[in-house]
Coordinates of C-alpha atoms in Angstrom, one line a residue:
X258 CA 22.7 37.0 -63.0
X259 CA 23.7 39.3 -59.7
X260 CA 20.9 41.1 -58.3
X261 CA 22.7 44.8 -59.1
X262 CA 21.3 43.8 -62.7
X263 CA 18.3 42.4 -62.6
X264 CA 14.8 43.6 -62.0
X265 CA 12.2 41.2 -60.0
X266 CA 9.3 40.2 -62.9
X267 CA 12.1 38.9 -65.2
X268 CA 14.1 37.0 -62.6
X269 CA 10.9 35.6 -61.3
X270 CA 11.0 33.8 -64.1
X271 CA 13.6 32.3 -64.1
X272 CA 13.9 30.7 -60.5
X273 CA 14.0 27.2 -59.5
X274 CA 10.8 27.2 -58.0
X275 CA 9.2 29.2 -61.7
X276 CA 11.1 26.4 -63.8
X277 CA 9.7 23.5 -61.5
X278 CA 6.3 24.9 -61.8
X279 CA 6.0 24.8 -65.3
X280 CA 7.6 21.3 -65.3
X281 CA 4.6 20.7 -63.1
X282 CA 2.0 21.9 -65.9
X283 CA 3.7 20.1 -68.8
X284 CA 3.4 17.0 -67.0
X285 CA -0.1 17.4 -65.9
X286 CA -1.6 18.8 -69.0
X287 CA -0.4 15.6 -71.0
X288 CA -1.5 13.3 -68.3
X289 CA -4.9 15.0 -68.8
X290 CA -4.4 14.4 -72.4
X291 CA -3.1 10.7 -72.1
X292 CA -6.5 10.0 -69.7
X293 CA -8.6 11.2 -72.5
X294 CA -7.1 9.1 -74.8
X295 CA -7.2 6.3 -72.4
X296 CA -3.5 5.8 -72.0
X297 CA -3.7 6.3 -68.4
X298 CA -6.9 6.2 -66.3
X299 CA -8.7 9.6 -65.4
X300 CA -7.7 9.5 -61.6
X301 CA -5.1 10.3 -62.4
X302 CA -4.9 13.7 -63.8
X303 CA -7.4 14.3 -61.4
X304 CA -5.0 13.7 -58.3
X305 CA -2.6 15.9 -60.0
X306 CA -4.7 18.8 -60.6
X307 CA -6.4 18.1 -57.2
X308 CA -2.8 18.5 -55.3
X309 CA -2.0 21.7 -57.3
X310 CA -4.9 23.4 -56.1
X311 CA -3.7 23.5 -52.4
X312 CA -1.0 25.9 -54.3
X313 CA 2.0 23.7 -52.4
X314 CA 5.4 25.1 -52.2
X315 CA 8.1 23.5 -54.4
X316 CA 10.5 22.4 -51.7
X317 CA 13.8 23.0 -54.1
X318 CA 15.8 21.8 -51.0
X319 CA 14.0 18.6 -51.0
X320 CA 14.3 17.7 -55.2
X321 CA 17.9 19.0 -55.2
X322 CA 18.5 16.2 -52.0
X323 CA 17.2 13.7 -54.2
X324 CA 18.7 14.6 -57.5
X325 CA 22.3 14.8 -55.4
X326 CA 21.6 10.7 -55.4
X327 CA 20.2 10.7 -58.7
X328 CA 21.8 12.9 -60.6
X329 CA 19.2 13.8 -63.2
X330 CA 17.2 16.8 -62.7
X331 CA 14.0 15.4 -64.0
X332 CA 14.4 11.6 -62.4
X333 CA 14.7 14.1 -58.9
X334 CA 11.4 15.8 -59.4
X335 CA 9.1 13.1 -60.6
X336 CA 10.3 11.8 -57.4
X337 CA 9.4 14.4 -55.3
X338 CA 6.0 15.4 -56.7
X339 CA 5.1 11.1 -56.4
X340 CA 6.0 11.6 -52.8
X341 CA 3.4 13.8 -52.4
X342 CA 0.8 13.4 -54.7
X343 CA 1.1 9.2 -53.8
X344 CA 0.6 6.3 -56.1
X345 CA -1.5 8.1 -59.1
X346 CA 1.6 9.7 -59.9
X347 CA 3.0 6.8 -61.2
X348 CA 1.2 7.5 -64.4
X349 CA 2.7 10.8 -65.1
X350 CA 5.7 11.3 -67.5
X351 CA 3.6 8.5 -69.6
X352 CA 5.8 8.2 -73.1
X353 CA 7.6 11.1 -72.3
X354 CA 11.1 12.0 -72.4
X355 CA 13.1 14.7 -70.0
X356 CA 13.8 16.7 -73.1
X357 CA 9.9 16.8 -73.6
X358 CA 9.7 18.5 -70.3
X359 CA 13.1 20.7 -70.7
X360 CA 13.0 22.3 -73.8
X361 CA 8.9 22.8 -73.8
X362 CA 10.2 24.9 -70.3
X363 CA 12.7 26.6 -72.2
X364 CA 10.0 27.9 -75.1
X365 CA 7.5 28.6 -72.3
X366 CA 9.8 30.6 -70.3
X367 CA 12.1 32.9 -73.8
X368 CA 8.8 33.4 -74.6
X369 CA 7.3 34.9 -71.2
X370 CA 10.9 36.8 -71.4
X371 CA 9.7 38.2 -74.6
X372 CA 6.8 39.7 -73.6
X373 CA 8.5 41.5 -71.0
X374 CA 11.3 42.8 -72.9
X375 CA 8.3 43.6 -75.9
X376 CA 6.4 46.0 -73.0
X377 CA 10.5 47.5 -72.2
X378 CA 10.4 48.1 -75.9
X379 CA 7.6 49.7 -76.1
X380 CA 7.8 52.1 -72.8
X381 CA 11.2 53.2 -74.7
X382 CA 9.7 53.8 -78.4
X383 CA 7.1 56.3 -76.4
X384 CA 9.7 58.1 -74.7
X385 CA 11.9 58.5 -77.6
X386 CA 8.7 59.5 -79.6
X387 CA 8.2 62.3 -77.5
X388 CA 12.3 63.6 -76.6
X389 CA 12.2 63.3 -80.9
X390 CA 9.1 65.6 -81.1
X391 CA 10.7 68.1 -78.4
X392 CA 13.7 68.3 -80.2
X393 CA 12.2 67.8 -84.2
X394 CA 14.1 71.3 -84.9
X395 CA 17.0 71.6 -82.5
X396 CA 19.9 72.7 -84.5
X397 CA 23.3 70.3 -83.9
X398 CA 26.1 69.4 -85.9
X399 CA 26.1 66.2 -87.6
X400 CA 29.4 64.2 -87.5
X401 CA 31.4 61.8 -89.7
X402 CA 34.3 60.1 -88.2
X403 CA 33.7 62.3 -85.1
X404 CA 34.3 65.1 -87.1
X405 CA 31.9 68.2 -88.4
X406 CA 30.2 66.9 -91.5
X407 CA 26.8 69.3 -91.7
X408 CA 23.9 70.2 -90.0
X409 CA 21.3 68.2 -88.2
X410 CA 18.4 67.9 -85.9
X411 CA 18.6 66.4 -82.8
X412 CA 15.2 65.2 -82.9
X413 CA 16.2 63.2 -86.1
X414 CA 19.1 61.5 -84.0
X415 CA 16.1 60.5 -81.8
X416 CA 14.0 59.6 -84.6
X417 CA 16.8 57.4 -86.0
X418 CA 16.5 55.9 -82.8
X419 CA 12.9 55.3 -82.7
X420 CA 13.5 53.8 -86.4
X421 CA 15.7 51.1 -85.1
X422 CA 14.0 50.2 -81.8
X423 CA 10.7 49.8 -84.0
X424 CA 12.4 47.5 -86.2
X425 CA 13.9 45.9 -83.3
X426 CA 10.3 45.4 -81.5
X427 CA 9.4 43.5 -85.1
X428 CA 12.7 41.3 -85.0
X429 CA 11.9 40.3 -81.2
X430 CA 8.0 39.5 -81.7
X431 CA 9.1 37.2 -85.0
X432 CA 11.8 35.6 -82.8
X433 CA 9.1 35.1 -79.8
X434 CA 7.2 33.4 -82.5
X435 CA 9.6 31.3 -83.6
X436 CA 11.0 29.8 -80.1
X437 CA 7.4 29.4 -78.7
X438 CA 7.3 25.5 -79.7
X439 CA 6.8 22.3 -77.8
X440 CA 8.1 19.2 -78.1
X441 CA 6.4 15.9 -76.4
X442 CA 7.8 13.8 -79.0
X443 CA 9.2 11.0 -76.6
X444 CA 12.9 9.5 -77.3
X445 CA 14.6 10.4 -80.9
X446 CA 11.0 12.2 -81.3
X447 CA 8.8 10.1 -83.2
X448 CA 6.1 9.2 -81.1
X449 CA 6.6 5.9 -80.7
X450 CA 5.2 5.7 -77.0
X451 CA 2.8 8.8 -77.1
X452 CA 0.6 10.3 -79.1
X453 CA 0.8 13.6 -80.9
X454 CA -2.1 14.6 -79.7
X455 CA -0.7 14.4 -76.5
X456 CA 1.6 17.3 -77.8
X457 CA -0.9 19.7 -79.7
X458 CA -2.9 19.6 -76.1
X459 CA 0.4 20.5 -74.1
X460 CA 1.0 23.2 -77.0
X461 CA -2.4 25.0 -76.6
X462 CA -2.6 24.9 -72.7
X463 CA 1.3 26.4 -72.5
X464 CA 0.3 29.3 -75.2
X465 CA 2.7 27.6 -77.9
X466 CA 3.0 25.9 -81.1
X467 CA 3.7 22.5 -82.2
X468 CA 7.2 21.8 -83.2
X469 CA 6.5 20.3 -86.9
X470 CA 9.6 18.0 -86.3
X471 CA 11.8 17.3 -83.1
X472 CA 14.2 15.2 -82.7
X473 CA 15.0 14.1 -79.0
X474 CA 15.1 18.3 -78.7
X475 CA 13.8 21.3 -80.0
X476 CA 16.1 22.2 -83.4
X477 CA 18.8 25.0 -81.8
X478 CA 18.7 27.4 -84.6
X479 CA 15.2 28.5 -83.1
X480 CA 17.6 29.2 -80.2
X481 CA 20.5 31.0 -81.9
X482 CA 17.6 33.3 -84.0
X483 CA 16.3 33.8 -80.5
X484 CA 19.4 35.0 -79.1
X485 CA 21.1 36.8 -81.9
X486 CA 18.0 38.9 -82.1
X487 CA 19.1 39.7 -78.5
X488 CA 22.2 40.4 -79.5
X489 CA 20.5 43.0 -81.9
X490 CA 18.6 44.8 -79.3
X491 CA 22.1 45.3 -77.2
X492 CA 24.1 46.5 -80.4
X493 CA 21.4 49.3 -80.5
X494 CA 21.1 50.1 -76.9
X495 CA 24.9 50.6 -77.1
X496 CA 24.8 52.9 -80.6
X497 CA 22.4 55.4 -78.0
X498 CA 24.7 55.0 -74.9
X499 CA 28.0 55.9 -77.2
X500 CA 26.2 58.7 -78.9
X501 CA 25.6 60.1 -75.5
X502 CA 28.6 59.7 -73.9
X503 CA 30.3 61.4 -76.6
X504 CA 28.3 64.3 -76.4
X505 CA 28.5 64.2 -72.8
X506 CA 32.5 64.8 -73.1
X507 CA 33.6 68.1 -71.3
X508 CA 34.9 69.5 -75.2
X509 CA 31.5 68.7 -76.6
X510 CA 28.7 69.1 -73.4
X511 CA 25.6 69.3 -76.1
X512 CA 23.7 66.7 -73.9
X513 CA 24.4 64.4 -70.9
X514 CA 22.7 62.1 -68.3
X515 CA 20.3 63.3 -65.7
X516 CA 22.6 64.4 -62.6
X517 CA 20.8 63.8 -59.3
X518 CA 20.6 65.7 -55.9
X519 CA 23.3 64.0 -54.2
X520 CA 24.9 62.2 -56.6
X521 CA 28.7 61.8 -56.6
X522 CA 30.9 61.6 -59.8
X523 CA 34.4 60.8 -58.1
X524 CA 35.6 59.9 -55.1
X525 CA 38.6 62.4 -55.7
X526 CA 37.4 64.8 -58.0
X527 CA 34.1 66.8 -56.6
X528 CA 33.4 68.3 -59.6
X529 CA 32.9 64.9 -61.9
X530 CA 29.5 64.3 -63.3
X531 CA 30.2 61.5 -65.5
X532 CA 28.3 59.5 -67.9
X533 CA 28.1 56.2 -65.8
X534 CA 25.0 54.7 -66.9
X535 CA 26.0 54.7 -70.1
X536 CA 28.9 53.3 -69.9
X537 CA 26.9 51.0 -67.5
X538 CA 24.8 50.1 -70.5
X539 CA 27.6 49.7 -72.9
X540 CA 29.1 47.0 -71.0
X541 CA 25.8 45.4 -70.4
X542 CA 25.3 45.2 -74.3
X543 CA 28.9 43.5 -74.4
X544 CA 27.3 40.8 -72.2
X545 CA 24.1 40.5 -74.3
X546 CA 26.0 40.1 -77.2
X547 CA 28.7 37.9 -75.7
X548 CA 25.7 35.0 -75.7
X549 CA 24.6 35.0 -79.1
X550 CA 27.7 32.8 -80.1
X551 CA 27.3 29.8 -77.8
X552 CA 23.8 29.9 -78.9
X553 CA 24.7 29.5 -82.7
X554 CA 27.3 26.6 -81.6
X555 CA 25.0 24.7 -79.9
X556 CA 23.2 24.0 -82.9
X557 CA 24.8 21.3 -84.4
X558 CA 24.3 18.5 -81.8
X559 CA 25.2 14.9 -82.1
X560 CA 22.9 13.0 -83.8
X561 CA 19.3 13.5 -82.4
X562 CA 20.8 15.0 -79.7
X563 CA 23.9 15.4 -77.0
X564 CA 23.6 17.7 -73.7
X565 CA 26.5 19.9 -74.8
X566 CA 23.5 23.1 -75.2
X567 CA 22.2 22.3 -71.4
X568 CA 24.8 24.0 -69.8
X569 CA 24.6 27.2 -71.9
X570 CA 21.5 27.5 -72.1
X571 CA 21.2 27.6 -67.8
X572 CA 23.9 30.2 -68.4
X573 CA 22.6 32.3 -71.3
X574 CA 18.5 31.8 -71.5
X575 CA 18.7 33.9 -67.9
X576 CA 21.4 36.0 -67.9
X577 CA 20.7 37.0 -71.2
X578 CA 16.8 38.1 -70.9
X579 CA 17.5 39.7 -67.8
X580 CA 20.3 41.4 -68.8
X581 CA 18.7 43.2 -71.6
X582 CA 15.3 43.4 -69.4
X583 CA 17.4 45.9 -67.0
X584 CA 19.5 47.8 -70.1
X585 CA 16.4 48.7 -71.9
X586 CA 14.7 50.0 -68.5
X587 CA 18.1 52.0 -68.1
X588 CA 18.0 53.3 -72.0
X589 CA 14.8 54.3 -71.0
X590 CA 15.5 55.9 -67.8
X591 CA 18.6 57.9 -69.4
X592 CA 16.6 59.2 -72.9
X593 CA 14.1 60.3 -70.9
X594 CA 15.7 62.0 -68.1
X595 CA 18.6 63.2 -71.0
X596 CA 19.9 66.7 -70.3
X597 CA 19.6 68.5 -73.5
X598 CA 21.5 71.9 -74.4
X599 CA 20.7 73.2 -77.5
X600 CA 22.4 76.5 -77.1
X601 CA 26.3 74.7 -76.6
X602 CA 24.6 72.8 -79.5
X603 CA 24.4 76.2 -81.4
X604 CA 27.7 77.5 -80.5
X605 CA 29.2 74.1 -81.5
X606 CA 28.0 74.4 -84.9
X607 CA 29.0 77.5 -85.3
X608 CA 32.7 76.9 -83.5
X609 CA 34.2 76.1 -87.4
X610 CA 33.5 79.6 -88.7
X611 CA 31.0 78.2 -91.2
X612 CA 32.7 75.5 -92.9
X613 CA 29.2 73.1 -92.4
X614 CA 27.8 75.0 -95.3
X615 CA 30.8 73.7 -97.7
X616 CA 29.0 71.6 -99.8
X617 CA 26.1 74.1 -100.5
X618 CA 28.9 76.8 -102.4
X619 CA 30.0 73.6 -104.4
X620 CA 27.2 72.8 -105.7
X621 CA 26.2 76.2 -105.9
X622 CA 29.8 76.5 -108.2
X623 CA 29.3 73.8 -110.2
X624 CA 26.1 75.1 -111.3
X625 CA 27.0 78.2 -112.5
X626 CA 29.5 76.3 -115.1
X627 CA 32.7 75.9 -113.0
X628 CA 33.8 72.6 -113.1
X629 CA 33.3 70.1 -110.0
X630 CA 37.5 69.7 -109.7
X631 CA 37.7 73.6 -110.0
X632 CA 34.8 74.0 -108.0
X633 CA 36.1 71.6 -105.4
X634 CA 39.7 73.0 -105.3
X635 CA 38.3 76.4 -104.7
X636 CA 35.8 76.1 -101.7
X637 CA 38.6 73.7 -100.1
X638 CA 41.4 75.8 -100.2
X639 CA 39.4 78.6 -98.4
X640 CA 38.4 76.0 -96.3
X641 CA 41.4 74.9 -95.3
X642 CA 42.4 78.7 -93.9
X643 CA 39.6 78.9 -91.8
X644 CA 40.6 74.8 -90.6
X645 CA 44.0 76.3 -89.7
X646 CA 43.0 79.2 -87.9
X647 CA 40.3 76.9 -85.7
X648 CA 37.4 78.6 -86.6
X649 CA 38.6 82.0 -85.8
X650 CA 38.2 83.1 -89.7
X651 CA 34.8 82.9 -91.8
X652 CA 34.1 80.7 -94.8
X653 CA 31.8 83.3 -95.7
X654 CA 34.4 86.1 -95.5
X655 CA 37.0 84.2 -97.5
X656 CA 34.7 82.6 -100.2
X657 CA 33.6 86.7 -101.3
X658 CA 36.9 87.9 -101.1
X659 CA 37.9 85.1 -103.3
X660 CA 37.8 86.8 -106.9
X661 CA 37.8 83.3 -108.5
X662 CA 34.4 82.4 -106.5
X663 CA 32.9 86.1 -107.2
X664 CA 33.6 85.4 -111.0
X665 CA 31.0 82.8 -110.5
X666 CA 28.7 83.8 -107.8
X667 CA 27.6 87.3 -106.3
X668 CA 27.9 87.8 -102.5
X669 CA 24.3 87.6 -102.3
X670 CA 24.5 84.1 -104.0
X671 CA 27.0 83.7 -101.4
X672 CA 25.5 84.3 -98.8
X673 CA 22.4 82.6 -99.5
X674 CA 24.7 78.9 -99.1
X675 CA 25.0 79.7 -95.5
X676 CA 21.3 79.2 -94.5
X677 CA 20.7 76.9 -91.4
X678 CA 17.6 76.5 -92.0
X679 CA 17.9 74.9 -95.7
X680 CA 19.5 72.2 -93.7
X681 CA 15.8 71.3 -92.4
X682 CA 13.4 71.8 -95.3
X683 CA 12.7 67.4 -94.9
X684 CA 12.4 66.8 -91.3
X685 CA 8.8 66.5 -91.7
X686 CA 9.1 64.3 -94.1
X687 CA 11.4 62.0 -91.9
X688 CA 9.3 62.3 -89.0
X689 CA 5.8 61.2 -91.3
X690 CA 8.1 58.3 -92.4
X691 CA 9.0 57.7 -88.8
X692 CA 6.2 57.8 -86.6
X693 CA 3.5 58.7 -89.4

C-alpha cells in the first residue's frame, strides 16, 4: 500500500519486522507448550524467551539474505533466530508445519486489523449520531432516480447512515470472530507429530480460537467472509461519498466538503472547490471491494492445500485493511467537517412550484370517492403544467382552479395537502428506532 493511503497503527502491522515478530511468538509459545509436555526439554523455551527479553531487532536484511539461498520464507527465519539464540533452538518448530506459523500470523494480524477498523467504526457512528441530531428536522428534498420524489430530513439521510454503519460494526465484529483461529496442526493437519494441546496453548497466548478442523491451512471461506465483509464497509463508505458529491454539484449546492484556508480546487480555474475527498473515497471503496473476489477464489485449494492463496493474501490482507482503515478516517473527517446549507435546501424544495405534495391531493381525492385512475389523471395533468413551466406555476394554484378537483375538495382541503411539516410527523420514531 503507498504511504499517501495509509495511516501508521495499521501499517505497523503489517511490516516485515511485525509479521516476523509474531512468527517469533507462535514458535515460542508452542515450544513452551511442547516442554511441558515433555516433547522437548525446558531449556529450551527458556533460551527463547530469555533472548526475546533483550527486545533484539529483526534484521529483515539478514533473513531475506538467507531466504534468497533458501527460498522459503520460514526455512530463512528459523535460521536466523538459531543463529542467534544457538543450539536450543534446534528444538523449535517441533511437529510443526510453515502453514502452522503462516496462517496463525494471518488470524493474529485480520484480527488486530479488526480492532482498529472496529474503533474507525465507532469514532464515525458518534459523529454521524450527532450531524443526524443537528440536522433531525432540516427540511430537503428526497429523490428517486435523481429526481424530486417528496420531502425529507436531512438528519434522516444521516440516520440511514448511522443505520448501516451500525449494522456494519456487527458484520465486522462476527467476521473478526470468525478469522481469529489457529492452526498448529502439523502436515495435512492431523496431529500426527504434535499434540493438540500444543495448539489450544498457542490459541490462548495469541487471543484466538482453535480451528476445529485444518487441513495443512486454515479453511479460506473464513477468509472470503473476512474480506467480503470488507467489501461491505467500502460499498457503504461510497453510498455517503456519492450522496455528497451530488449534493455538492454547483445546480444542487445543499451541502459540500469542508473547504480549507488555502486550499486550491484547480490549477486553471480559481474559483473550483470540488468534492475531492469524496471522490477520493469512492475510488478507495473500488479498491476495497476489488479484493473480495480473489479472496472467494482462493477457497477451493488443491487437496489439503496448494500456495495459490499466498500471493493474494500478501497483496489483499494489507492493502485491504489499510485501505479501509484510511477511508473510514476520511468518511469521518468529511461528515463531520460537512458544510451544511439548509436554506438552498429550502429553496430546492420549493424550486418545483409544489409538486412534492402530489401524492397527498391523491390520496386526499381518492378519499372523497373519486376514483384512484380519475384521481390520478387529475393531479398529474396539473402536474404536468407546472413540470413544463419549471416550476414557475403552482400546483396549488392549478389544483383549485381545477373545477374537477373543487368538485371533490374545498380550497381549504386543498390547501391543507401542502403542509411541510406533515412530511415529519415520524422522525422521532426513526430516530428512537435508530439510536434509541
Amino acid at each position: 500500500m503507498i504511504p499517501r493511503y495509509s495511516r501508521p497503527e495499521m501499517a505497523a502491522l503489517w511490516t516485515p519486522e511485525a509479521r516476523y515478530r509474531i512468527w517469533f511468538e507462535i514458535e515460542a509459545h508452542a515450544t513452551d507448550a511442547l516442554a511441558d509436555l515433555g516433547v522437548v526439554p525446558k531449556s529450551a523455551a527458556e533460551a527463547l524467551w530469555r533472548w526475546w527479553a533483550t527486545n533484539p531487532a529483526i534484521d529483515v536484511a539478514a533473513i531475506d539474505a538467507i531466504e534468497a539461498v533458501t527460498k522459503h520464507d520460514v526455512i530463512a527465519f528459523l535460521t536466523w533466530v538459531a543463529e542467534q539464540v544457538g543450539d536450543e533452538a534446534r528444538f523449535m518448530h517441533q511437529g510443526m508445519t510453515s502453514s502452522d506459523v503462516l496462517d496463525t500470523t494471518l488470524s493474529v494480524q485480520l484480527a488486530r486489523a479488526s480492532d482498529i477498523l472496529i474503533a474507525d467504526l465507532d469514532t464515525l457512528l458518534v459523529v454521524l449520531e450527532r450531524r443526524a441530531r443537528e440536522h433531525k428536522l432540516t427540511p430537503t428534498i428526497g429523490r428517486s432516480h435523481g429526481i424530486h420524489a417528496e420531502p425529507v430530513t436531512f438528519g434522516l439521510k444521516l440516520a440511514e447512515a448511522y443505520a448501516e454503519f451500525r449494522r456494519n460494526r456487527e458484520r465486522l465484529v462476527a467476521a473478526r470472530a470468525d478469522i481469529a483461529t489457529c492452526a498448529i496442526s502439523g502436515a495435512v493437519g492431523t496431529f500426527a507429530n504434535i499434540d493438540p494441546r500444543v495448539e489450544a496453548h498457542v490459541a490462548e497466548k495469541m487471543g484466538l480460537t482453535v480451528e476445529p478442523v485444518s487441513t495443512q491451512v486454515i479453511p479460506r471461506d473464513r477468509h472470503a467472509m473476512f474480506f467480503a465483509t470488507l467489501g461491505v464497509i467500502a460499498g457503504s463508505i461510497e453510498r455517503v461519498a456519492v450522496e455528497v458529491r451530488h449534493l455538492q454539484r454547483t445546480e444542487v449546492l445543499e451541502a459540500e466538503e469542508y473547504f480549507s484556508p488555502g486550499q486550491k480546487g484547480s490549477s486553471a480555474m480559481p474559483h473550483k472547490r470540488n468534492p475531492v475527498l469524496t471522490e477520493n473515497l469512492t475510488g478507495l471503496a473500488r479498491m476495497v471491494r476489488g479484493y473480495v473476489t480473489p479472496a472467494l477464489e482462493n477457497v477451493a485449494l488443491w487437496h489439503e492445500r496448494d500456495i495459490s492463496h499466498s500471493s493474494v493474501e500478501r497483496y489483499i490482507g494489507p492493502d485491504a485493511t489499510i485501505t479501509l482503515d484510511f477511508a473510514l478516517a476520511r468518511l469521518t473527517g468529511v461528515v463531520d467537517k460537512l458544510l451544511v446549507y439548509p436554506e438552498r435546501m429550502q429553496k430546492n424544495l420549493d424550486r418545483m412550484g409544489g409538486l412534492v405534495h402530489s401524492q397527498r391531493v391523491l390520496l386526499a381525492l381518492t378519499q372523497a370517492g373519486v376514483s384512484r385512475e380519475d384521481s390520478y389523471r387529475l393531479v398529474q395533468r396539473n402536474a404536468m403544467k407546472v413540470w413544463e413551466s419549471d416550476g414557475e406555476r403552482s400546483l396549488l394554484d392549478l389544483l383549485k382552479a381545477d373545477p374537477e378537483v373543487t368538485a371533490a375538495l374545498s380550497p381549504a382541503e386543498i390547501e391543507d395537502k401542502f403542509d411541510l411539516g406533515y412530511h415529519f410527523k415520524h422522525v422521532d420514531t426513526i430516530f428512537d428506532r435508530v439510536f434509541g
